[in-house]
Amino acid sequence: MGQQPTGIHHLAFMAGDIKKHIAFFSQVMGCPLVALFDMHGVPGGLHAFLRMNDHSYFSIVQLPKVDEIPIEIGKTHAGNGALPSAPGTLQHLAFRADRDEDLLAMRDRIRSHGVNVIGPIDHGMCRSIYFAGPDQMTLEVACSTQPIDPARWIDPAVLAKAGIDAEEAARFAAPQPYAGPSPVAQPPYAADKPHMAYPSEQYRAMLAVPDEVVTASASHAEPPVPALA
């Protein structure tokens, strides 16, 4: 039974102009476009997928009038890896390079498109380059060839700054496996838990729908282009 994520299937970013994002992540970053279709269940939405490898994709969403929403550095976007943004927003995104020579090749590829790149910088646990993407994205490519050693990289002084005591630190470093049961019924709505942003009445009605009904009614399994005969 899978009990933790095994990686990133896709990262989804909002675009004011999906073509601009597709051009950047295909031509500048080298990720092939593998899917572009009307977003499932979202009227007016467009959804693109670009391949990083057979298990990881970069996704772009365009919704009506998104280009009219203002970008505010320090609120909606950080602007660089050292600046703040609102809680829950993505401060920066780091792609992976497998080897140091691949990291430098990515630096050179990005620069060849006229995009400025800073680095590489050696952080010990990884070596990184930094640059910006469309719509004020803060981007990084990082390379690490060894797993992170918690004994060397969990700083007791910083645990204290984060308000994490010794018992909590041990628990966070070794999450207990989940032994069941399965399936688990939808828990009752609790205001102190994280929730998606739907109108309250609609959201609670959605939570009351059995899983198998959601799967049967909301799935879109067929690709938009018919298979060749």
mmCIF file with all atom_site columns, C-alpha atoms in Angstrom:
data_model
loop_
_atom_site.group_PDB
_atom_site.id
_atom_site.type_symbol
_atom_site.label_atom_id
_atom_site.label_alt_id
_atom_site.label_comp_id
_atom_site.label_asym_id
_atom_site.label_entity_id
_atom_site.label_seq_id
_atom_site.pdbx_PDB_ins_code
_atom_site.Cartn_x
_atom_site.Cartn_y
_atom_site.Cartn_z
_atom_site.occupancy
_atom_site.B_iso_or_equiv
_atom_site.pdbx_formal_charge
_atom_site.auth_seq_id
_atom_site.auth_comp_id
_atom_site.auth_asym_id
_atom_site.auth_atom_id
_atom_site.pdbx_PDB_model_num
ATOM 1   C CA . MET A 1 1   ? 0.000   0.000  0.000   1.00 0.00 ? 1   MET A CA 1
ATOM 2   C CA . GLY A 1 2   ? 1.445   3.365  -1.011  1.00 0.00 ? 2   GLY A CA 1
ATOM 3   C CA . GLN A 1 3   ? 1.679   5.512  2.097   1.00 0.00 ? 3   GLN A CA 1
ATOM 4   C CA . GLN A 1 4   ? 3.569   8.583  0.910   1.00 0.00 ? 4   GLN A CA 1
ATOM 5   C CA . PRO A 1 5   ? 3.956   10.475 -2.362  1.00 0.00 ? 5   PRO A CA 1
ATOM 6   C CA . THR A 1 6   ? 6.658   9.041  -4.611  1.00 0.00 ? 6   THR A CA 1
ATOM 7   C CA . GLY A 1 7   ? 7.322   12.273 -6.511  1.00 0.00 ? 7   GLY A CA 1
ATOM 8   C CA . ILE A 1 8   ? 5.532   15.051 -8.371  1.00 0.00 ? 8   ILE A CA 1
ATOM 9   C CA . HIS A 1 9   ? 3.087   13.965 -11.090 1.00 0.00 ? 9   HIS A CA 1
ATOM 10  C CA . HIS A 1 10  ? 2.494   17.548 -12.234 1.00 0.00 ? 10  HIS A CA 1
ATOM 11  C CA . LEU A 1 11  ? 2.884   21.123 -11.068 1.00 0.00 ? 11  LEU A CA 1
ATOM 12  C CA . ALA A 1 12  ? 0.070   23.415 -12.223 1.00 0.00 ? 12  ALA A CA 1
ATOM 13  C CA . PHE A 1 13  ? 0.590   27.153 -12.777 1.00 0.00 ? 13  PHE A CA 1
ATOM 14  C CA . MET A 1 14  ? -1.978  29.740 -13.822 1.00 0.00 ? 14  MET A CA 1
ATOM 15  C CA . ALA A 1 15  ? -1.302  31.617 -17.051 1.00 0.00 ? 15  ALA A CA 1
ATOM 16  C CA . GLY A 1 16  ? -2.669  34.850 -18.387 1.00 0.00 ? 16  GLY A CA 1
ATOM 17  C CA . ASP A 1 17  ? -1.559  33.688 -21.853 1.00 0.00 ? 17  ASP A CA 1
ATOM 18  C CA . ILE A 1 18  ? -1.116  29.907 -22.108 1.00 0.00 ? 18  ILE A CA 1
ATOM 19  C CA . LYS A 1 19  ? 0.762   30.157 -25.412 1.00 0.00 ? 19  LYS A CA 1
ATOM 20  C CA . LYS A 1 20  ? 3.448   32.323 -23.774 1.00 0.00 ? 20  LYS A CA 1
ATOM 21  C CA . HIS A 1 21  ? 3.949   29.705 -21.058 1.00 0.00 ? 21  HIS A CA 1
ATOM 22  C CA . ILE A 1 22  ? 3.995   26.804 -23.517 1.00 0.00 ? 22  ILE A CA 1
ATOM 23  C CA . ALA A 1 23  ? 6.622   28.606 -25.597 1.00 0.00 ? 23  ALA A CA 1
ATOM 24  C CA . PHE A 1 24  ? 8.810   29.271 -22.531 1.00 0.00 ? 24  PHE A CA 1
ATOM 25  C CA . PHE A 1 25  ? 8.677   25.802 -20.999 1.00 0.00 ? 25  PHE A CA 1
ATOM 26  C CA . SER A 1 26  ? 9.075   24.010 -24.321 1.00 0.00 ? 26  SER A CA 1
ATOM 27  C CA . GLN A 1 27  ? 11.670  26.187 -26.049 1.00 0.00 ? 27  GLN A CA 1
ATOM 28  C CA . VAL A 1 28  ? 13.592  27.743 -23.132 1.00 0.00 ? 28  VAL A CA 1
ATOM 29  C CA . MET A 1 29  ? 13.340  24.818 -20.695 1.00 0.00 ? 29  MET A CA 1
ATOM 30  C CA . GLY A 1 30  ? 13.220  22.002 -23.268 1.00 0.00 ? 30  GLY A CA 1
ATOM 31  C CA . CYS A 1 31  ? 10.032  20.277 -22.053 1.00 0.00 ? 31  CYS A CA 1
ATOM 32  C CA . PRO A 1 32  ? 7.927   18.863 -24.949 1.00 0.00 ? 32  PRO A CA 1
ATOM 33  C CA . LEU A 1 33  ? 4.230   19.742 -25.106 1.00 0.00 ? 33  LEU A CA 1
ATOM 34  C CA . VAL A 1 34  ? 2.323   16.447 -24.697 1.00 0.00 ? 34  VAL A CA 1
ATOM 35  C CA . ALA A 1 35  ? -1.260  17.575 -23.951 1.00 0.00 ? 35  ALA A CA 1
ATOM 36  C CA . LEU A 1 36  ? -3.470  20.609 -24.562 1.00 0.00 ? 36  LEU A CA 1
ATOM 37  C CA . PHE A 1 37  ? -7.225  20.299 -24.057 1.00 0.00 ? 37  PHE A CA 1
ATOM 38  C CA . ASP A 1 38  ? -10.330 21.935 -22.594 1.00 0.00 ? 38  ASP A CA 1
ATOM 39  C CA . MET A 1 39  ? -9.965  21.662 -18.816 1.00 0.00 ? 39  MET A CA 1
ATOM 40  C CA . HIS A 1 40  ? -12.166 18.893 -17.469 1.00 0.00 ? 40  HIS A CA 1
ATOM 41  C CA . GLY A 1 41  ? -15.251 20.225 -15.723 1.00 0.00 ? 41  GLY A CA 1
ATOM 42  C CA . VAL A 1 42  ? -14.097 23.864 -15.942 1.00 0.00 ? 42  VAL A CA 1
ATOM 43  C CA . PRO A 1 43  ? -15.979 25.935 -18.569 1.00 0.00 ? 43  PRO A CA 1
ATOM 44  C CA . GLY A 1 44  ? -13.609 28.171 -20.534 1.00 0.00 ? 44  GLY A CA 1
ATOM 45  C CA . GLY A 1 45  ? -10.519 26.576 -19.015 1.00 0.00 ? 45  GLY A CA 1
ATOM 46  C CA . LEU A 1 46  ? -7.533  25.387 -21.056 1.00 0.00 ? 46  LEU A CA 1
ATOM 47  C CA . HIS A 1 47  ? -5.084  22.822 -19.669 1.00 0.00 ? 47  HIS A CA 1
ATOM 48  C CA . ALA A 1 48  ? -1.578  22.047 -20.993 1.00 0.00 ? 48  ALA A CA 1
ATOM 49  C CA . PHE A 1 49  ? 0.967   19.412 -19.959 1.00 0.00 ? 49  PHE A CA 1
ATOM 50  C CA . LEU A 1 50  ? 4.668   19.474 -20.796 1.00 0.00 ? 50  LEU A CA 1
ATOM 51  C CA . ARG A 1 51  ? 6.832   16.422 -20.144 1.00 0.00 ? 51  ARG A CA 1
ATOM 52  C CA . MET A 1 52  ? 9.775   16.424 -17.726 1.00 0.00 ? 52  MET A CA 1
ATOM 53  C CA . ASN A 1 53  ? 9.977   12.608 -17.741 1.00 0.00 ? 53  ASN A CA 1
ATOM 54  C CA . ASP A 1 54  ? 7.514   9.730  -18.002 1.00 0.00 ? 54  ASP A CA 1
ATOM 55  C CA . HIS A 1 55  ? 6.415   10.301 -14.400 1.00 0.00 ? 55  HIS A CA 1
ATOM 56  C CA . SER A 1 56  ? 6.600   14.104 -14.005 1.00 0.00 ? 56  SER A CA 1
ATOM 57  C CA . TYR A 1 57  ? 4.905   16.879 -15.956 1.00 0.00 ? 57  TYR A CA 1
ATOM 58  C CA . PHE A 1 58  ? 4.666   20.661 -15.898 1.00 0.00 ? 58  PHE A CA 1
ATOM 59  C CA . SER A 1 59  ? 1.061   21.834 -16.187 1.00 0.00 ? 59  SER A CA 1
ATOM 60  C CA . ILE A 1 60  ? -0.364  25.197 -17.235 1.00 0.00 ? 60  ILE A CA 1
ATOM 61  C CA . VAL A 1 61  ? -3.952  26.369 -16.715 1.00 0.00 ? 61  VAL A CA 1
ATOM 62  C CA . GLN A 1 62  ? -5.608  29.329 -18.442 1.00 0.00 ? 62  GLN A CA 1
ATOM 63  C CA . LEU A 1 63  ? -9.008  30.504 -17.208 1.00 0.00 ? 63  LEU A CA 1
ATOM 64  C CA . PRO A 1 64  ? -11.162 33.384 -18.495 1.00 0.00 ? 64  PRO A CA 1
ATOM 65  C CA . LYS A 1 65  ? -10.041 36.876 -17.455 1.00 0.00 ? 65  LYS A CA 1
ATOM 66  C CA . VAL A 1 66  ? -7.029  35.643 -15.486 1.00 0.00 ? 66  VAL A CA 1
ATOM 67  C CA . ASP A 1 67  ? -4.937  38.212 -17.366 1.00 0.00 ? 67  ASP A CA 1
ATOM 68  C CA . GLU A 1 68  ? -6.982  40.919 -15.607 1.00 0.00 ? 68  GLU A CA 1
ATOM 69  C CA . ILE A 1 69  ? -5.892  39.812 -12.105 1.00 0.00 ? 69  ILE A CA 1
ATOM 70  C CA . PRO A 1 70  ? -2.954  41.958 -10.936 1.00 0.00 ? 70  PRO A CA 1
ATOM 71  C CA . ILE A 1 71  ? 0.389   40.431 -9.944  1.00 0.00 ? 71  ILE A CA 1
ATOM 72  C CA . GLU A 1 72  ? 1.598   41.940 -6.651  1.00 0.00 ? 72  GLU A CA 1
ATOM 73  C CA . ILE A 1 73  ? 5.170   41.240 -5.570  1.00 0.00 ? 73  ILE A CA 1
ATOM 74  C CA . GLY A 1 74  ? 5.129   40.446 -1.860  1.00 0.00 ? 74  GLY A CA 1
ATOM 75  C CA . LYS A 1 75  ? 1.539   39.170 -2.021  1.00 0.00 ? 75  LYS A CA 1
ATOM 76  C CA . THR A 1 76  ? 0.701   36.992 -5.002  1.00 0.00 ? 76  THR A CA 1
ATOM 77  C CA . HIS A 1 77  ? 4.357   36.435 -5.990  1.00 0.00 ? 77  HIS A CA 1
ATOM 78  C CA . ALA A 1 78  ? 7.685   36.518 -4.181  1.00 0.00 ? 78  ALA A CA 1
ATOM 79  C CA . GLY A 1 79  ? 9.684   37.879 -7.129  1.00 0.00 ? 79  GLY A CA 1
ATOM 80  C CA . ASN A 1 80  ? 12.914  36.150 -6.080  1.00 0.00 ? 80  ASN A CA 1
ATOM 81  C CA . GLY A 1 81  ? 13.975  33.352 -3.761  1.00 0.00 ? 81  GLY A CA 1
ATOM 82  C CA . ALA A 1 82  ? 14.679  35.685 -0.836  1.00 0.00 ? 82  ALA A CA 1
ATOM 83  C CA . LEU A 1 83  ? 11.414  37.662 -0.818  1.00 0.00 ? 83  LEU A CA 1
ATOM 84  C CA . PRO A 1 84  ? 8.057   36.925 0.853   1.00 0.00 ? 84  PRO A CA 1
ATOM 85  C CA . SER A 1 85  ? 4.634   36.194 -0.598  1.00 0.00 ? 85  SER A CA 1
ATOM 86  C CA . ALA A 1 86  ? 1.267   35.445 1.012   1.00 0.00 ? 86  ALA A CA 1
ATOM 87  C CA . PRO A 1 87  ? 0.984   32.234 3.080   1.00 0.00 ? 87  PRO A CA 1
ATOM 88  C CA . GLY A 1 88  ? 0.015   29.282 0.910   1.00 0.00 ? 88  GLY A CA 1
ATOM 89  C CA . THR A 1 89  ? 1.552   30.728 -2.263  1.00 0.00 ? 89  THR A CA 1
ATOM 90  C CA . LEU A 1 90  ? 4.513   29.130 -4.020  1.00 0.00 ? 90  LEU A CA 1
ATOM 91  C CA . GLN A 1 91  ? 7.653   31.028 -3.003  1.00 0.00 ? 91  GLN A CA 1
ATOM 92  C CA . HIS A 1 92  ? 9.780   29.444 -5.733  1.00 0.00 ? 92  HIS A CA 1
ATOM 93  C CA . LEU A 1 93  ? 9.937   26.301 -7.851  1.00 0.00 ? 93  LEU A CA 1
ATOM 94  C CA . ALA A 1 94  ? 13.103  24.228 -8.354  1.00 0.00 ? 94  ALA A CA 1
ATOM 95  C CA . PHE A 1 95  ? 13.411  21.803 -11.262 1.00 0.00 ? 95  PHE A CA 1
ATOM 96  C CA . ARG A 1 96  ? 15.899  18.911 -11.044 1.00 0.00 ? 96  ARG A CA 1
ATOM 97  C CA . ALA A 1 97  ? 19.054  18.320 -13.056 1.00 0.00 ? 97  ALA A CA 1
ATOM 98  C CA . ASP A 1 98  ? 20.648  14.885 -12.643 1.00 0.00 ? 98  ASP A CA 1
ATOM 99  C CA . ARG A 1 99  ? 24.318  15.937 -12.948 1.00 0.00 ? 99  ARG A CA 1
ATOM 100 C CA . ASP A 1 100 ? 26.444  19.051 -12.587 1.00 0.00 ? 100 ASP A CA 1
ATOM 101 C CA . GLU A 1 101 ? 27.099  19.098 -16.333 1.00 0.00 ? 101 GLU A CA 1
ATOM 102 C CA . ASP A 1 102 ? 23.324  18.986 -16.937 1.00 0.00 ? 102 ASP A CA 1
ATOM 103 C CA . LEU A 1 103 ? 22.872  21.947 -14.583 1.00 0.00 ? 103 LEU A CA 1
ATOM 104 C CA . LEU A 1 104 ? 25.386  23.977 -16.565 1.00 0.00 ? 104 LEU A CA 1
ATOM 105 C CA . ALA A 1 105 ? 23.802  22.869 -19.831 1.00 0.00 ? 105 ALA A CA 1
ATOM 106 C CA . MET A 1 106 ? 20.436  24.124 -18.567 1.00 0.00 ? 106 MET A CA 1
ATOM 107 C CA . ARG A 1 107 ? 22.032  27.442 -17.597 1.00 0.00 ? 107 ARG A CA 1
ATOM 108 C CA . ASP A 1 108 ? 23.451  27.806 -21.081 1.00 0.00 ? 108 ASP A CA 1
ATOM 109 C CA . ARG A 1 109 ? 20.221  26.762 -22.814 1.00 0.00 ? 109 ARG A CA 1
ATOM 110 C CA . ILE A 1 110 ? 18.195  29.312 -20.836 1.00 0.00 ? 110 ILE A CA 1
ATOM 111 C CA . ARG A 1 111 ? 20.733  32.096 -21.432 1.00 0.00 ? 111 ARG A CA 1
ATOM 112 C CA . SER A 1 112 ? 20.747  31.295 -25.164 1.00 0.00 ? 112 SER A CA 1
ATOM 113 C CA . HIS A 1 113 ? 17.111  32.461 -25.243 1.00 0.00 ? 113 HIS A CA 1
ATOM 114 C CA . GLY A 1 114 ? 18.066  35.833 -23.753 1.00 0.00 ? 114 GLY A CA 1
ATOM 115 C CA . VAL A 1 115 ? 16.881  34.955 -20.235 1.00 0.00 ? 115 VAL A CA 1
ATOM 116 C CA . ASN A 1 116 ? 19.232  36.003 -17.424 1.00 0.00 ? 116 ASN A CA 1
ATOM 117 C CA . VAL A 1 117 ? 20.456  33.239 -15.093 1.00 0.00 ? 117 VAL A CA 1
ATOM 118 C CA . ILE A 1 118 ? 22.321  33.600 -11.772 1.00 0.00 ? 118 ILE A CA 1
ATOM 119 C CA . GLY A 1 119 ? 24.592  30.789 -10.596 1.00 0.00 ? 119 GLY A CA 1
ATOM 120 C CA . PRO A 1 120 ? 25.463  28.065 -10.047 1.00 0.00 ? 120 PRO A CA 1
ATOM 121 C CA . ILE A 1 121 ? 25.532  28.464 -6.273  1.00 0.00 ? 121 ILE A CA 1
ATOM 122 C CA . ASP A 1 122 ? 26.582  25.540 -4.031  1.00 0.00 ? 122 ASP A CA 1
ATOM 123 C CA . HIS A 1 123 ? 24.189  25.037 -1.102  1.00 0.00 ? 123 HIS A CA 1
ATOM 124 C CA . GLY A 1 124 ? 25.827  21.825 0.132   1.00 0.00 ? 124 GLY A CA 1
ATOM 125 C CA . MET A 1 125 ? 22.683  19.744 -0.261  1.00 0.00 ? 125 MET A CA 1
ATOM 126 C CA . CYS A 1 126 ? 22.360  20.939 -3.869  1.00 0.00 ? 126 CYS A CA 1
ATOM 127 C CA . ARG A 1 127 ? 23.841  23.259 -6.475  1.00 0.00 ? 127 ARG A CA 1
ATOM 128 C CA . SER A 1 128 ? 21.419  25.720 -8.062  1.00 0.00 ? 128 SER A CA 1
ATOM 129 C CA . ILE A 1 129 ? 20.826  28.256 -10.800 1.00 0.00 ? 129 ILE A CA 1
ATOM 130 C CA . TYR A 1 130 ? 18.135  30.954 -10.560 1.00 0.00 ? 130 TYR A CA 1
ATOM 131 C CA . PHE A 1 131 ? 16.024  32.804 -13.134 1.00 0.00 ? 131 PHE A CA 1
ATOM 132 C CA . ALA A 1 132 ? 12.514  34.133 -13.830 1.00 0.00 ? 132 ALA A CA 1
ATOM 133 C CA . GLY A 1 133 ? 9.690   32.660 -15.891 1.00 0.00 ? 133 GLY A CA 1
ATOM 134 C CA . PRO A 1 134 ? 6.528   34.088 -17.449 1.00 0.00 ? 134 PRO A CA 1
ATOM 135 C CA . ASP A 1 135 ? 4.135   36.057 -15.231 1.00 0.00 ? 135 ASP A CA 1
ATOM 136 C CA . GLN A 1 136 ? 6.813   36.731 -12.595 1.00 0.00 ? 136 GLN A CA 1
ATOM 137 C CA . MET A 1 137 ? 7.549   33.078 -11.753 1.00 0.00 ? 137 MET A CA 1
ATOM 138 C CA . THR A 1 138 ? 10.587  32.542 -9.506  1.00 0.00 ? 138 THR A CA 1
ATOM 139 C CA . LEU A 1 139 ? 12.397  29.494 -10.906 1.00 0.00 ? 139 LEU A CA 1
ATOM 140 C CA . GLU A 1 140 ? 15.450  27.387 -10.077 1.00 0.00 ? 140 GLU A CA 1
ATOM 141 C CA . VAL A 1 141 ? 17.189  24.320 -11.423 1.00 0.00 ? 141 VAL A CA 1
ATOM 142 C CA . ALA A 1 142 ? 18.960  22.286 -8.733  1.00 0.00 ? 142 ALA A CA 1
ATOM 143 C CA . CYS A 1 143 ? 21.308  19.313 -8.809  1.00 0.00 ? 143 CYS A CA 1
ATOM 144 C CA . SER A 1 144 ? 22.096  16.953 -5.946  1.00 0.00 ? 144 SER A CA 1
ATOM 145 C CA . THR A 1 145 ? 23.779  13.571 -6.319  1.00 0.00 ? 145 THR A CA 1
ATOM 146 C CA . GLN A 1 146 ? 23.450  12.341 -2.714  1.00 0.00 ? 146 GLN A CA 1
ATOM 147 C CA . PRO A 1 147 ? 20.378  11.993 -0.458  1.00 0.00 ? 147 PRO A CA 1
ATOM 148 C CA . ILE A 1 148 ? 19.998  14.695 2.194   1.00 0.00 ? 148 ILE A CA 1
ATOM 149 C CA . ASP A 1 149 ? 21.399  13.496 5.546   1.00 0.00 ? 149 ASP A CA 1
ATOM 150 C CA . PRO A 1 150 ? 18.954  14.610 8.282   1.00 0.00 ? 150 PRO A CA 1
ATOM 151 C CA . ALA A 1 151 ? 21.650  14.289 10.956  1.00 0.00 ? 151 ALA A CA 1
ATOM 152 C CA . ARG A 1 152 ? 23.642  17.014 9.191   1.00 0.00 ? 152 ARG A CA 1
ATOM 153 C CA . TRP A 1 153 ? 20.829  19.172 7.853   1.00 0.00 ? 153 TRP A CA 1
ATOM 154 C CA . ILE A 1 154 ? 18.220  19.374 10.640  1.00 0.00 ? 154 ILE A CA 1
ATOM 155 C CA . ASP A 1 155 ? 19.642  22.241 12.733  1.00 0.00 ? 155 ASP A CA 1
ATOM 156 C CA . PRO A 1 156 ? 18.580  22.092 16.420  1.00 0.00 ? 156 PRO A CA 1
ATOM 157 C CA . ALA A 1 157 ? 18.733  25.881 16.623  1.00 0.00 ? 157 ALA A CA 1
ATOM 158 C CA . VAL A 1 158 ? 16.326  26.200 13.718  1.00 0.00 ? 158 VAL A CA 1
ATOM 159 C CA . LEU A 1 159 ? 13.979  23.572 15.177  1.00 0.00 ? 159 LEU A CA 1
ATOM 160 C CA . ALA A 1 160 ? 13.661  25.942 18.136  1.00 0.00 ? 160 ALA A CA 1
ATOM 161 C CA . LYS A 1 161 ? 13.000  28.907 15.828  1.00 0.00 ? 161 LYS A CA 1
ATOM 162 C CA . ALA A 1 162 ? 10.220  26.890 14.184  1.00 0.00 ? 162 ALA A CA 1
ATOM 163 C CA . GLY A 1 163 ? 8.675   25.969 17.539  1.00 0.00 ? 163 GLY A CA 1
ATOM 164 C CA . ILE A 1 164 ? 9.398   22.248 17.077  1.00 0.00 ? 164 ILE A CA 1
ATOM 165 C CA . ASP A 1 165 ? 10.344  20.332 20.224  1.00 0.00 ? 165 ASP A CA 1
ATOM 166 C CA . ALA A 1 166 ? 12.424  17.142 20.371  1.00 0.00 ? 166 ALA A CA 1
ATOM 167 C CA . GLU A 1 167 ? 9.441   14.771 20.406  1.00 0.00 ? 167 GLU A CA 1
ATOM 168 C CA . GLU A 1 168 ? 7.873   16.527 17.426  1.00 0.00 ? 168 GLU A CA 1
ATOM 169 C CA . ALA A 1 169 ? 11.186  16.543 15.551  1.00 0.00 ? 169 ALA A CA 1
ATOM 170 C CA . ALA A 1 170 ? 11.535  12.766 15.979  1.00 0.00 ? 170 ALA A CA 1
ATOM 171 C CA . ARG A 1 171 ? 7.939   12.262 14.796  1.00 0.00 ? 171 ARG A CA 1
ATOM 172 C CA . PHE A 1 172 ? 8.347   14.527 11.776  1.00 0.00 ? 172 PHE A CA 1
ATOM 173 C CA . ALA A 1 173 ? 11.597  12.792 10.750  1.00 0.00 ? 173 ALA A CA 1
ATOM 174 C CA . ALA A 1 174 ? 10.028  9.313  10.896  1.00 0.00 ? 174 ALA A CA 1
ATOM 175 C CA . PRO A 1 175 ? 6.310   9.437  9.994   1.00 0.00 ? 175 PRO A CA 1
ATOM 176 C CA . GLN A 1 176 ? 4.437   6.356  11.144  1.00 0.00 ? 176 GLN A CA 1
ATOM 177 C CA . PRO A 1 177 ? 3.217   4.067  8.356   1.00 0.00 ? 177 PRO A CA 1
ATOM 178 C CA . TYR A 1 178 ? -0.516  3.854  7.794   1.00 0.00 ? 178 TYR A CA 1
ATOM 179 C CA . ALA A 1 179 ? -1.839  0.387  8.624   1.00 0.00 ? 179 ALA A CA 1
ATOM 180 C CA . GLY A 1 180 ? -5.474  0.864  7.617   1.00 0.00 ? 180 GLY A CA 1
ATOM 181 C CA . PRO A 1 181 ? -8.385  0.618  7.501   1.00 0.00 ? 181 PRO A CA 1
ATOM 182 C CA . SER A 1 182 ? -9.181  1.062  3.819   1.00 0.00 ? 182 SER A CA 1
ATOM 183 C CA . PRO A 1 183 ? -11.372 2.548  2.523   1.00 0.00 ? 183 PRO A CA 1
ATOM 184 C CA . VAL A 1 184 ? -11.867 5.386  4.994   1.00 0.00 ? 184 VAL A CA 1
ATOM 185 C CA . ALA A 1 185 ? -15.220 7.189  4.970   1.00 0.00 ? 185 ALA A CA 1
ATOM 186 C CA . GLN A 1 186 ? -15.286 10.922 4.277   1.00 0.00 ? 186 GLN A CA 1
ATOM 187 C CA . PRO A 1 187 ? -14.815 12.585 7.694   1.00 0.00 ? 187 PRO A CA 1
ATOM 188 C CA . PRO A 1 188 ? -17.353 15.125 8.940   1.00 0.00 ? 188 PRO A CA 1
ATOM 189 C CA . TYR A 1 189 ? -16.663 18.726 7.968   1.00 0.00 ? 189 TYR A CA 1
ATOM 190 C CA . ALA A 1 190 ? -14.367 20.381 10.532  1.00 0.00 ? 190 ALA A CA 1
ATOM 191 C CA . ALA A 1 191 ? -13.642 24.102 10.327  1.00 0.00 ? 191 ALA A CA 1
ATOM 192 C CA . ASP A 1 192 ? -10.099 23.692 11.701  1.00 0.00 ? 192 ASP A CA 1
ATOM 193 C CA . LYS A 1 193 ? -9.028  21.418 8.824   1.00 0.00 ? 193 LYS A CA 1
ATOM 194 C CA . PRO A 1 194 ? -7.808  22.576 5.368   1.00 0.00 ? 194 PRO A CA 1
ATOM 195 C CA . HIS A 1 195 ? -10.591 23.000 2.819   1.00 0.00 ? 195 HIS A CA 1
ATOM 196 C CA . MET A 1 196 ? -10.882 23.842 -0.874  1.00 0.00 ? 196 MET A CA 1
ATOM 197 C CA . ALA A 1 197 ? -12.458 27.153 -1.806  1.00 0.00 ? 197 ALA A CA 1
ATOM 198 C CA . TYR A 1 198 ? -15.991 26.341 -2.924  1.00 0.00 ? 198 TYR A CA 1
ATOM 199 C CA . PRO A 1 199 ? -19.227 28.013 -1.788  1.00 0.00 ? 199 PRO A CA 1
ATOM 200 C CA . SER A 1 200 ? -20.029 26.449 1.591   1.00 0.00 ? 200 SER A CA 1
ATOM 201 C CA . GLU A 1 201 ? -23.326 24.819 0.636   1.00 0.00 ? 201 GLU A CA 1
ATOM 202 C CA . GLN A 1 202 ? -21.926 23.406 -2.611  1.00 0.00 ? 202 GLN A CA 1
ATOM 203 C CA . TYR A 1 203 ? -18.786 22.133 -0.875  1.00 0.00 ? 203 TYR A CA 1
ATOM 204 C CA . ARG A 1 204 ? -20.675 20.320 1.864   1.00 0.00 ? 204 ARG A CA 1
ATOM 205 C CA . ALA A 1 205 ? -22.938 18.748 -0.756  1.00 0.00 ? 205 ALA A CA 1
ATOM 206 C CA . MET A 1 206 ? -19.853 17.564 -2.655  1.00 0.00 ? 206 MET A CA 1
ATOM 207 C CA . LEU A 1 207 ? -18.443 16.004 0.515   1.00 0.00 ? 207 LEU A CA 1
ATOM 208 C CA . ALA A 1 208 ? -21.686 14.057 0.975   1.00 0.00 ? 208 ALA A CA 1
ATOM 209 C CA . VAL A 1 209 ? -21.437 12.378 -2.445  1.00 0.00 ? 209 VAL A CA 1
ATOM 210 C CA . PRO A 1 210 ? -20.031 8.810  -2.295  1.00 0.00 ? 210 PRO A CA 1
ATOM 211 C CA . ASP A 1 211 ? -16.595 8.339  -3.856  1.00 0.00 ? 211 ASP A CA 1
ATOM 212 C CA . GLU A 1 212 ? -17.851 5.944  -6.508  1.00 0.00 ? 212 GLU A CA 1
ATOM 213 C CA . VAL A 1 213 ? -20.471 8.472  -7.641  1.00 0.00 ? 213 VAL A CA 1
ATOM 214 C CA . VAL A 1 214 ? -17.847 11.213 -7.922  1.00 0.00 ? 214 VAL A CA 1
ATOM 215 C CA . THR A 1 215 ? -15.630 8.888  -9.962  1.00 0.00 ? 215 THR A CA 1
ATOM 216 C CA . ALA A 1 216 ? -18.467 7.855  -12.283 1.00 0.00 ? 216 ALA A CA 1
ATOM 217 C CA . SER A 1 217 ? -19.893 11.339 -12.823 1.00 0.00 ? 217 SER A CA 1
ATOM 218 C CA . ALA A 1 218 ? -16.794 13.546 -13.001 1.00 0.00 ? 218 ALA A CA 1
ATOM 219 C CA . SER A 1 219 ? -14.214 11.409 -14.827 1.00 0.00 ? 219 SER A CA 1
ATOM 220 C CA . HIS A 1 220 ? -13.016 12.244 -18.367 1.00 0.00 ? 220 HIS A CA 1
ATOM 221 C CA . ALA A 1 221 ? -10.854 9.269  -19.308 1.00 0.00 ? 221 ALA A CA 1
ATOM 222 C CA . GLU A 1 222 ? -10.823 9.523  -23.115 1.00 0.00 ? 222 GLU A CA 1
ATOM 223 C CA . PRO A 1 223 ? -8.259  11.770 -24.879 1.00 0.00 ? 223 PRO A CA 1
ATOM 224 C CA . PRO A 1 224 ? -9.773  14.585 -26.968 1.00 0.00 ? 224 PRO A CA 1
ATOM 225 C CA . VAL A 1 225 ? -8.293  13.264 -30.229 1.00 0.00 ? 225 VAL A CA 1
ATOM 226 C CA . PRO A 1 226 ? -9.694  9.889  -31.419 1.00 0.00 ? 226 PRO A CA 1
ATOM 227 C CA . ALA A 1 227 ? -7.235  7.050  -31.904 1.00 0.00 ? 227 ALA A CA 1
ATOM 228 C CA . LEU A 1 228 ? -6.302  6.242  -35.491 1.00 0.00 ? 228 LEU A CA 1
ATOM 229 C CA . ALA A 1 229 ? -8.153  3.230  -36.852 1.00 0.00 ? 229 ALA A CA 1
#
